[in-house]
Coordinates of C-alpha atoms and ligand atoms in Angstrom, one line a residue:
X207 CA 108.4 134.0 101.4
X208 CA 111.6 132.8 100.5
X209 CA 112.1 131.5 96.8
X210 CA 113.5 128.3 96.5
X211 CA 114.5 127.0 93.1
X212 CA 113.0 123.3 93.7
X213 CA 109.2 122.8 95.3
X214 CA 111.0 119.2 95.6
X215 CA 114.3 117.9 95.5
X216 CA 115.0 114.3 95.2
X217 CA 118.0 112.6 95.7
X218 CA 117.7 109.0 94.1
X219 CA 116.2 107.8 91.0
X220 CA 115.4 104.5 91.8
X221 CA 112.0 103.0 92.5
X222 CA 110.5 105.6 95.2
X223 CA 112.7 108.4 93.7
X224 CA 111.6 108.3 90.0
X225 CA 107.9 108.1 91.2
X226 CA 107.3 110.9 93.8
X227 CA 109.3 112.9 91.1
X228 CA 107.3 112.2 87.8
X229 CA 103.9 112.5 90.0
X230 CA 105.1 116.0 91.6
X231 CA 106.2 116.8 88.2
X232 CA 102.7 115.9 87.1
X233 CA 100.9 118.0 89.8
X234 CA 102.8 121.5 88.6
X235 CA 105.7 121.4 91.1
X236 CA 108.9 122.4 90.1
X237 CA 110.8 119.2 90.6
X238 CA 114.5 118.5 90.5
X239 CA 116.0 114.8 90.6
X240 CA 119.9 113.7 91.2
X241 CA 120.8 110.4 90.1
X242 CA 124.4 109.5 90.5
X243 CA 124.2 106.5 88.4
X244 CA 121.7 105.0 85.9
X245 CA 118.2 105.6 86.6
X246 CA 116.1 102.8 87.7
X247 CA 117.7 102.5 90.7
X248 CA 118.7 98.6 92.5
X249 CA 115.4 97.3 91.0
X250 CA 115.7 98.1 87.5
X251 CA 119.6 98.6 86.7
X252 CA 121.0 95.5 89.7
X253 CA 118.2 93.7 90.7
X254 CA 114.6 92.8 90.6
X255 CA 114.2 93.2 86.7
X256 CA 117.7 91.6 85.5
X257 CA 117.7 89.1 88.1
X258 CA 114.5 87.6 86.3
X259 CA 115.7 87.6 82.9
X260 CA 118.4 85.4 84.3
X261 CA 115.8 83.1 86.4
X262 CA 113.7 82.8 83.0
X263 CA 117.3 82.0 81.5
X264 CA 118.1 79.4 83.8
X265 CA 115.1 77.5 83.6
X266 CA 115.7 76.8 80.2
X267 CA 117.9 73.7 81.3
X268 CA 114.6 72.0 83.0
X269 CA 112.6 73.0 80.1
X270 CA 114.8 71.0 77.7
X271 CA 114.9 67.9 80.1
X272 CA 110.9 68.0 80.5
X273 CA 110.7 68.5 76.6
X274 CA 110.9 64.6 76.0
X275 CA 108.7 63.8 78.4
X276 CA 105.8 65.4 75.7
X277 CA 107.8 63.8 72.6
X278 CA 110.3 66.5 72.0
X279 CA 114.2 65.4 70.8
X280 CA 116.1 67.7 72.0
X281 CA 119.4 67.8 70.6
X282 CA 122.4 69.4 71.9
X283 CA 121.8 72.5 73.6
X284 CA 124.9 74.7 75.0
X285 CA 124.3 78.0 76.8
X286 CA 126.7 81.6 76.1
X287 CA 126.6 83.7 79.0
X288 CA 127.9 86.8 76.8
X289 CA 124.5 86.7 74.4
X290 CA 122.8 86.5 77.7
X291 CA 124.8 89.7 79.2
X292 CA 124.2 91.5 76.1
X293 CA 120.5 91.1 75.7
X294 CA 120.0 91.9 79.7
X295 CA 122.0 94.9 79.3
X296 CA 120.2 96.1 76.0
X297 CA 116.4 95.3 78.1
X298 CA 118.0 98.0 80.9
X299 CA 118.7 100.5 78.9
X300 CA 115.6 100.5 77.3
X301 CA 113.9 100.4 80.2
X302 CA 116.3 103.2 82.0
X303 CA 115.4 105.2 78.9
X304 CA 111.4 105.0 79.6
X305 CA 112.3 106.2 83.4
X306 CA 114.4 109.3 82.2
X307 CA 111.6 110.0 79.5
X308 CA 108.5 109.7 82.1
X309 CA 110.4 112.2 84.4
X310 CA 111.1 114.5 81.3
X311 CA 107.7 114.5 80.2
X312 CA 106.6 115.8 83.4
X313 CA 109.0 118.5 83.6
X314 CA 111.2 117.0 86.5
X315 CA 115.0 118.5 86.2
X316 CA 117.3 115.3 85.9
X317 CA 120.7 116.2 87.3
X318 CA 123.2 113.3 86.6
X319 CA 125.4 114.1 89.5
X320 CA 125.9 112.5 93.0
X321 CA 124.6 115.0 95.3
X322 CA 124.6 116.0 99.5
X323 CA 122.9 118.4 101.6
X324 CA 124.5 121.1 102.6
X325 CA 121.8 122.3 105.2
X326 CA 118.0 121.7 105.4
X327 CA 117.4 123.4 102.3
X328 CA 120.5 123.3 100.1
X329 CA 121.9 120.4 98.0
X330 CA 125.2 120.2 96.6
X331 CA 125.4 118.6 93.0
X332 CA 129.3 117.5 92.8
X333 CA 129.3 117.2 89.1
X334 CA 129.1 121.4 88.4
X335 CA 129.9 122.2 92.1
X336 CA 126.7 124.3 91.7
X337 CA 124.2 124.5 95.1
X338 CA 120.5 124.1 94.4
X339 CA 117.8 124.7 97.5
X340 CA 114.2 122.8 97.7
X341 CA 111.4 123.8 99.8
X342 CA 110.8 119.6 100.3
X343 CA 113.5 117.3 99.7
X344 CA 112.9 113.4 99.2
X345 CA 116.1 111.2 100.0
X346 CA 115.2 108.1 98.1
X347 CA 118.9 106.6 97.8
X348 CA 118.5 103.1 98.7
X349 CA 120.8 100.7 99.6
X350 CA 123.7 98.1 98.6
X351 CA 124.9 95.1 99.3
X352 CA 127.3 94.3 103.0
X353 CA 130.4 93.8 102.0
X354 CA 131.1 92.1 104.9
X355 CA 134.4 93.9 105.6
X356 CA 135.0 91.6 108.8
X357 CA 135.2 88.9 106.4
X358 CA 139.3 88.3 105.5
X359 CA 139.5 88.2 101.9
X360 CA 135.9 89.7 101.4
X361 CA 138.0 92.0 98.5
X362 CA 137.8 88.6 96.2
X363 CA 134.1 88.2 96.7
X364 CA 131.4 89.6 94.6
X365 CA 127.7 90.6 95.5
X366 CA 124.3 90.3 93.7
X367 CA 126.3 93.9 91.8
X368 CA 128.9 92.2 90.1
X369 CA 127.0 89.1 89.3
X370 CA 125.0 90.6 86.7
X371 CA 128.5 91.5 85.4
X372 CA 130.6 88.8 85.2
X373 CA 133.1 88.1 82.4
X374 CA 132.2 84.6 82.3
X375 CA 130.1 82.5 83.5
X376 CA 132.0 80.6 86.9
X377 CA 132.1 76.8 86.8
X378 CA 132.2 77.1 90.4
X379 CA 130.3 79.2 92.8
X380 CA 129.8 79.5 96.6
X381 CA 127.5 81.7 97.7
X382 CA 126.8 83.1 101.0
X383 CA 123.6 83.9 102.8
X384 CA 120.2 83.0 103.2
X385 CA 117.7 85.3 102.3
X386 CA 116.4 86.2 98.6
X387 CA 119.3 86.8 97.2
X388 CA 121.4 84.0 98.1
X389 CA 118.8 81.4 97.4
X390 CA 117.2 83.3 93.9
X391 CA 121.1 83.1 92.5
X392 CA 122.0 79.9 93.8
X393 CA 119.4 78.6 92.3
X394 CA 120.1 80.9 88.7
X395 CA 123.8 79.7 88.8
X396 CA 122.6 76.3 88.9
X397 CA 120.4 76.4 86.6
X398 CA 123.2 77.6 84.0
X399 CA 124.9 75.1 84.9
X400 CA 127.8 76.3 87.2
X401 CA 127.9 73.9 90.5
X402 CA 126.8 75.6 92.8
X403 CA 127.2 75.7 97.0
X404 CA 125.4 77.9 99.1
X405 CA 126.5 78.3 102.8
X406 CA 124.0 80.0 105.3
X407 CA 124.6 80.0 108.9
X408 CA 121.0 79.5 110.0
X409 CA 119.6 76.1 110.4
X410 CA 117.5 76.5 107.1
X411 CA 116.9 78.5 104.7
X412 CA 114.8 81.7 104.1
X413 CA 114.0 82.8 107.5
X414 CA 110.7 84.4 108.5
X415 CA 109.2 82.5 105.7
X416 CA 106.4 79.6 106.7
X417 CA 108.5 76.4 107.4
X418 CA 107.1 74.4 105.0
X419 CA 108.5 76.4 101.8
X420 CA 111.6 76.7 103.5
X421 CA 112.0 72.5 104.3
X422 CA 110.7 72.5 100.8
X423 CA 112.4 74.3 98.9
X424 CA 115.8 73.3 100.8
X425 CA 114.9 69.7 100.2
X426 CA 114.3 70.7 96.9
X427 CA 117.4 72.4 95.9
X428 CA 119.4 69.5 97.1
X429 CA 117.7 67.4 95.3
X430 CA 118.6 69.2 92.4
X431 CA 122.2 69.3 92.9
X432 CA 122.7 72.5 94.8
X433 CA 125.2 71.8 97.8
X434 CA 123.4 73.4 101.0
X435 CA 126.0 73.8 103.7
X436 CA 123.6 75.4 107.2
X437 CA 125.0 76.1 110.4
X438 CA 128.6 77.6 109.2
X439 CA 130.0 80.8 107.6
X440 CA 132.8 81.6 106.2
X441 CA 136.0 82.6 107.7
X442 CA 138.4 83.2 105.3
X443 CA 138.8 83.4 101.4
X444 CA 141.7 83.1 99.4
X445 CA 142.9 83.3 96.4
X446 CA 145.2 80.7 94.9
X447 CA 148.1 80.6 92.2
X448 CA 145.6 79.3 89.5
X449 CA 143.0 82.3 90.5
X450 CA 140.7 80.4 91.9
X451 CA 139.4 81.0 95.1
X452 CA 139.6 79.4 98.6
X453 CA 136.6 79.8 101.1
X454 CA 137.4 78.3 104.5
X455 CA 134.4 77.8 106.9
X456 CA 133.6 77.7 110.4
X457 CA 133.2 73.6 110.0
X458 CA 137.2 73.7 108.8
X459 CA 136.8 72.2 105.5
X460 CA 137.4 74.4 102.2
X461 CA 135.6 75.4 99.0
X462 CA 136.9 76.1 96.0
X463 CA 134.8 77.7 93.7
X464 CA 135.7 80.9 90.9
X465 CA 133.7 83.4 92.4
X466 CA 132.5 83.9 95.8
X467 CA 129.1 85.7 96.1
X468 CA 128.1 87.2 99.6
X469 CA 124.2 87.6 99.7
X470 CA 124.4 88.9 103.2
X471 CA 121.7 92.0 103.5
X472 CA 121.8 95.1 102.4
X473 CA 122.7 98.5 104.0
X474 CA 121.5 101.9 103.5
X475 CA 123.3 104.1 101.1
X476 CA 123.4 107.0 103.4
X477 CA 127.1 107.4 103.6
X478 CA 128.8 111.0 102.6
X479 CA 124.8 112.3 101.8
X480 CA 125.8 115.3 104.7
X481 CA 122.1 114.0 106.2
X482 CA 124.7 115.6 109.4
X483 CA 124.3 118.9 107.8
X484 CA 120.9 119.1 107.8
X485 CA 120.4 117.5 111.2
X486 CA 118.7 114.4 109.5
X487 CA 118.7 111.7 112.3
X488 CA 120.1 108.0 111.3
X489 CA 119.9 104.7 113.3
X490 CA 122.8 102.7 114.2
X491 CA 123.0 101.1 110.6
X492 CA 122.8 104.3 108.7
X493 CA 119.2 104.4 108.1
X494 CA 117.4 107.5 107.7
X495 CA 114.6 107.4 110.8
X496 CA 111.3 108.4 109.6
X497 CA 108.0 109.1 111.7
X498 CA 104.8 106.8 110.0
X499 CA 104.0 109.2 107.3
X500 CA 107.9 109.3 106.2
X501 CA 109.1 112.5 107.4
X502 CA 112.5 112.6 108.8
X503 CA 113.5 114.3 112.2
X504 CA 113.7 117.5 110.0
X505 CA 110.0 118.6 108.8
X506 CA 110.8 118.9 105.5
X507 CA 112.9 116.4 104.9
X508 CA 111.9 113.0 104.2
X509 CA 112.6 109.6 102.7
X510 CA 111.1 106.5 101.7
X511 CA 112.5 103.2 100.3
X512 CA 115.2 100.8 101.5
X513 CA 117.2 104.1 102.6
X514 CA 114.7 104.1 105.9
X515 CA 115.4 99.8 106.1
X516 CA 111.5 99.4 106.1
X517 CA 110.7 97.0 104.1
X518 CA 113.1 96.6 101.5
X519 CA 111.0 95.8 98.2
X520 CA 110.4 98.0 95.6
X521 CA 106.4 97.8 95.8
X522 CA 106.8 98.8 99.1
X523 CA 108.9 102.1 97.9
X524 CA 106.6 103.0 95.2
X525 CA 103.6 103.0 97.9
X526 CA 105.8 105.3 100.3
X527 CA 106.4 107.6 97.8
X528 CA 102.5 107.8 96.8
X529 CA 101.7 108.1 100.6
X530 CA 104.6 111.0 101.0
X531 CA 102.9 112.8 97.8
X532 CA 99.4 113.1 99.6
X533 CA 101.2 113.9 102.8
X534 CA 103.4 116.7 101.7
X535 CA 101.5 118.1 98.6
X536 CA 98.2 116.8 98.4
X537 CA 97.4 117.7 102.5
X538 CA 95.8 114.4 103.2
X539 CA 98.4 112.6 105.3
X540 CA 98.5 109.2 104.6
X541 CA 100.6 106.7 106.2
X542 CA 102.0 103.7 104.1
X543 CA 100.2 100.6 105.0
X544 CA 102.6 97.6 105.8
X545 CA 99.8 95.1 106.1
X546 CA 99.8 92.2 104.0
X547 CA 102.4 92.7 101.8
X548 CA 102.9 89.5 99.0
X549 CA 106.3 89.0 98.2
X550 CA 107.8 85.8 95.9
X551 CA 111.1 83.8 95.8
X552 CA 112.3 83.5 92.2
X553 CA 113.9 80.4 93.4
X554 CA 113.2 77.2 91.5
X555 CA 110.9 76.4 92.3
X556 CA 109.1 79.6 92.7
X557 CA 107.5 80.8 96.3
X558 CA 104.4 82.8 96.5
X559 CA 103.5 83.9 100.0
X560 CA 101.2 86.3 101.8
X561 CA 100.2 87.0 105.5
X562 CA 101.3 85.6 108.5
X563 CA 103.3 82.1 108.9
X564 CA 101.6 79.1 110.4
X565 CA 104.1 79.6 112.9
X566 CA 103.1 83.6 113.1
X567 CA 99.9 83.2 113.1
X568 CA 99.7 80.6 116.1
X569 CA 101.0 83.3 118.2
X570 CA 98.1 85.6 117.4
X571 CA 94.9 83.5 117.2
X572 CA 94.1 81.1 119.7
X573 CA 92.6 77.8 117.3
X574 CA 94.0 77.6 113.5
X575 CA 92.4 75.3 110.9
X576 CA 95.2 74.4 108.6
X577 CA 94.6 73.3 104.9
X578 CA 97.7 72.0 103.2
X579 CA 97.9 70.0 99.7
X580 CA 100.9 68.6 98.3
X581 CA 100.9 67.0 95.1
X582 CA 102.8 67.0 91.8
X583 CA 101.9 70.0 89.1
X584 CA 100.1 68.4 86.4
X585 CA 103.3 69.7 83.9
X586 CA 105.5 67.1 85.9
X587 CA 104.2 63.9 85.1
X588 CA 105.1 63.7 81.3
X589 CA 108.2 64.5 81.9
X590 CA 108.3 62.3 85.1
X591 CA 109.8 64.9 87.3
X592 CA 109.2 64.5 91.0
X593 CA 108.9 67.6 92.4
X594 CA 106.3 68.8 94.3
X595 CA 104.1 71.6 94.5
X596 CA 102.5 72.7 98.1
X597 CA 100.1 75.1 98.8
X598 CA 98.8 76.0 102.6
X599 CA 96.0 78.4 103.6
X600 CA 95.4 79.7 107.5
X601 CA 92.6 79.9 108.5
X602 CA 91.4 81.9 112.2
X603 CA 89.2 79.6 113.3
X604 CA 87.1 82.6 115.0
X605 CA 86.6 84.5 112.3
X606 CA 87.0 81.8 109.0
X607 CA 89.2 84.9 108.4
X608 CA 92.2 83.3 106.4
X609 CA 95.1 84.7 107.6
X610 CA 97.6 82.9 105.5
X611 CA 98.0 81.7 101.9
X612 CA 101.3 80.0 100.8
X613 CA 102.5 78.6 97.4
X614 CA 105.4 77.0 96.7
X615 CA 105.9 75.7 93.0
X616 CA 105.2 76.8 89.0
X617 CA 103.5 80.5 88.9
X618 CA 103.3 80.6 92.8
X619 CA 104.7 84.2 92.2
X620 CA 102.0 85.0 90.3
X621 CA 99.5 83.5 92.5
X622 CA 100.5 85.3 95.2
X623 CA 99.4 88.5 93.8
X624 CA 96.1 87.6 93.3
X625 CA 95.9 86.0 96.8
X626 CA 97.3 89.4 98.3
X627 CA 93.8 90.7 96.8
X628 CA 91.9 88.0 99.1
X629 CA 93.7 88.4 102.0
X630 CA 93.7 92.4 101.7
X631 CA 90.1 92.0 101.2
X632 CA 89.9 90.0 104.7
X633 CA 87.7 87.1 102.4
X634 CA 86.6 84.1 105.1
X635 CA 87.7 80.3 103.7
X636 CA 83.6 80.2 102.6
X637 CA 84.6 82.6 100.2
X638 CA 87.2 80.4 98.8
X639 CA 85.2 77.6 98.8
X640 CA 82.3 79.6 97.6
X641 CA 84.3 80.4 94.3
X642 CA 84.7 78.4 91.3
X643 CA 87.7 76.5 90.2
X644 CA 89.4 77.0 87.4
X645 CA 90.6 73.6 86.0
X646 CA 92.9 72.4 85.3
X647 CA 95.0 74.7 86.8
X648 CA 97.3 74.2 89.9
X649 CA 95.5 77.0 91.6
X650 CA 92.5 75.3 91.5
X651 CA 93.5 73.3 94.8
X652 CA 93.3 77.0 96.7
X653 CA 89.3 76.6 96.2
X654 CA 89.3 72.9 96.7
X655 CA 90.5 72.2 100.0
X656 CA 87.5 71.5 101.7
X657 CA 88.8 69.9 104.7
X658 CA 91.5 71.5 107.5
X659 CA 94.7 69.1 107.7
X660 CA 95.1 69.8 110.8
X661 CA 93.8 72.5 113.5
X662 CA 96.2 74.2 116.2
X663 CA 94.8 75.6 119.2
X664 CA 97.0 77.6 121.4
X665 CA 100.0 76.8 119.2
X666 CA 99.6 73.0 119.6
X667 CA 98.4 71.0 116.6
X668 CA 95.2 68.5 117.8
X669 CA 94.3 67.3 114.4
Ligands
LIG2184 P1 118.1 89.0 103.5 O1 117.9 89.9 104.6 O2 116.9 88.4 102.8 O3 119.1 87.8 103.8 C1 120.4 88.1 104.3 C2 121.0 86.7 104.7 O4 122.3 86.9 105.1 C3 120.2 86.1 105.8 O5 120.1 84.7 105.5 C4 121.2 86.3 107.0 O6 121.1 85.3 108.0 C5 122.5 86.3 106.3 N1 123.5 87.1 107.0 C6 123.5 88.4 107.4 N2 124.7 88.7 107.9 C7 125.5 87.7 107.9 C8 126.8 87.4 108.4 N3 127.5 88.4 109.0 N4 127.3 86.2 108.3 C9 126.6 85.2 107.7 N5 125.3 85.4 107.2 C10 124.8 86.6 107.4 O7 119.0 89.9 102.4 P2 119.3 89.7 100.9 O8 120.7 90.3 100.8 O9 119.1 88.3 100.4 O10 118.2 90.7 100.2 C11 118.1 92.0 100.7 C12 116.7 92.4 100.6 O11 116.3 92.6 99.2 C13 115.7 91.4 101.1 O12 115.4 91.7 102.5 C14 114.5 91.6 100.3 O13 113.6 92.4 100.9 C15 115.0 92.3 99.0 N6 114.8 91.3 97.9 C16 113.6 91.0 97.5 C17 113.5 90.1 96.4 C18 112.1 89.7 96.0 O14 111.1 90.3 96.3 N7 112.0 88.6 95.2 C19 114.6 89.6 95.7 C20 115.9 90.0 96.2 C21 116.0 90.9 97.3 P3 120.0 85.2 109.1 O15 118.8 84.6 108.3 O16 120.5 84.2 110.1 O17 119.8 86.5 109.6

């Protein structure tokens, strides 16, 4: 048999990476891991973790308007983007030091190095030159932001990377895009105070999610000062004399802002990874194509994560790499289940959602009952603030099965994972109902809407 010098390679040490790694490690297997640049991956180094120190940082400017609405003076408050830059960067590397340590601790070789197959067995570590072979290798490389090189002037824009970098703190921003990321930092920037634009060219924001959050929290966001331009795109950016920039959009008028943030997807980092070499097949967007339990067109070969443009949340990566753990080492193959995945918004407010869309689920089940409140969290009224909260459960009328649950507002994020649990669980609306409120809380209402708002049957709404 021939000896290999890894049981597994992995290439990647972000979410999905790190984990099959330290668990392989765990199980006796003589695991090697190349990360090219910090470990944690998008996630922990440029994304999910930093990107909610800076929504908790930027709701500090509501906070401080709500205070005197429960009696608090306030007195001048000023924000310094530096301290905030400083203590973000100090929480990832302590956190990218507990990611290196766990994979230490279970024996897992860290190679700090970019690396590329060289065939189906060998990997090329371009820091030493030196080749390595695996008997399994994991490609967990993720993804990074379109640059939107069709875009003249995309060279003066940053993405969600160089945001949590910036120098200073823009007074201006425009940011492009729809999705998470354009509406979580539009909605950061504003909250530090920079005036902020966001341009999408969809009618609405945050596709795929049920309508309601999405008129919501649109309706929202303007009425908090964010400018929400739909229906255009940009054309063109500039930059002027004075260093600002210059966005033109499809509509012909111009913004001027100081940075330019494109939030428009993300691709898979498979570029120069000599998957080629190996014979590891790719789609037409440079995703590695996987079978259901993860394995590429080369048996041992396999990836998980955004790198296969799946489901691109970390969760999501983690589970992959537990399902491609039993698969390849444990032999109980396990296939990762995409069913009923909770995801949240960190926009402000906050979106909590899990299951299928009003919208989705009329196209599966032939008679919906629809239970929807809307009504302000009790936190608001001190302070007189208007905004709303709403939260919406779908229900199969065939089965009481809810299908559904929706939360847009304080802690909806939160809720959501807790929901996931009752929705996973396949629990009937009686089962709601049947459990006890827990007041006062804004969650309460998820147990206390006795009565449908509406019902749909065959996608029509009969009330
Ligand atoms: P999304 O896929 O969520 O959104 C991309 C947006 O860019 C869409 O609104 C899309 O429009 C728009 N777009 C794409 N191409 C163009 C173009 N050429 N011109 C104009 N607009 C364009 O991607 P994000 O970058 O926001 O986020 C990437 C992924 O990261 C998400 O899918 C999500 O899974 C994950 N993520 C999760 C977070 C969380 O869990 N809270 C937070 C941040 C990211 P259209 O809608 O018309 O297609």
């Amino acid at each position: 048999m021939t000896q290999f010098d890894y049981d597994l390679f992995v290439i990647g040490g972000g979410s999905g990476g790190v984990r099959a790694a330290r668990l392989a490690g765990a199980m006796g297997k003589r695991v090697g891991l190349a990360e090219e640049f910090r470990m944690g991956g998008t996630c922990v180094i440029r994304g999910c973790v930093p990107k909610k120190l800076f929504v908790y940082a930027s709701q500090y400017s509501e906070h401080f308007e709500d205070a005197s609405g429960y009696g608090w003076s306030v007195g001048e408050t000023s924000f310094d983007w530096p301290t905030l830059i400083a203590a973000k960067d100090k929480e990832i590397a302590r956190l990218e030091g507990l990611y290196r340590k766990g994979l230490e601790s279970n024996n897992v070789r860290v190679h700090d190095t970019r690396a590329r197959l060289v065939s189906r067995n060998e990997i090329l570590l371009e820091a030493t030159g030196e080749t390595v072979t695996a008997d399994q290798i994991l490609i967990a490389v993720g993804g990074r932001p379109n640059l939107h090189d069709a875009l003249p002037g995309h060279e003066y824009c940053i993405t969600s990377n160089g945001a949590f970098h910036l120098e200073a703190l823009p007074k201006a921003i425009v940011v492009e895009g729809g999705g998470y990321i354009a509406v979580e930092f539009a909605n950061i920037f504003h909250g530090l105070g920079v005036d902020t634009t966001l341009v999408y060219r969809g009618q609405k924001i945050l596709g795929g999610f049920d309508e309601d959050l999405r008129d919501h929290l649109q309706e929202t966001m303007i009425a908090k000062g964010i400018k929400v331009i739909c229906h255009q795109v940009l054309e063109k950016v500039e930059k002027r004399a004075d260093g600002r920039l210059e966005g033109h959009l499809s509509g012909g008028d111009a913004l001027v802002a100081d940075q330019v943030m494109l939030a428009l997807g993300r691709v898979p980092n498979t570029e120069s990874l000599g998957l080629h070499h190996a014979g590891v097949e790719m789609d037409q967007r440079g995703a590695v194509i996987v079978d259901d339990y993860s394995r590429s067109s080369v048996d041992n070969i396999w990836a998980v994560g955004d790198v296969t443009n799946r489901v691109q949340l970390t969760p999501v990566a983690i589970h992959e790499a537990m399902c491609f753990l039993e698969t390849a080492f444990k032999d109980n193959p396990t296939k990762p289940d995409y069913d009923t995945i909770p995801t949240a918004v960190f926009s402000q407010p906050e979106i909590g959602t899990v299951g299928l869309t009003e919208h989705q689920a009329a196209g599966k089940y032939a008679e919906l009952d629809v239970y929807r409140a809307s009504f302000r969290p009790m936190h608001n009224i001190l302070p007189d603030r208007q905004e709303k909260m709403i939260m919406k459960l779908i229900v199969d009328v065939a089965s009481r099965v809810v299908v559904g649950a929706h939360v847009i507002g304080p802690g909806a994020g939160e809720m959501a994972q807790l929901l996931g649990i009752s929705l996973k669980a396949r629990c009937t609306k009686e089962d709601f109902d049947a459990t006890m409120a827990v007041h006062p809380t804004a969650s309460e209402e998820l147990v206390t809407m006795y009565a449908p708002t509406y019902r749909l049957k065959d996608g029509e709404r009969i009330d």
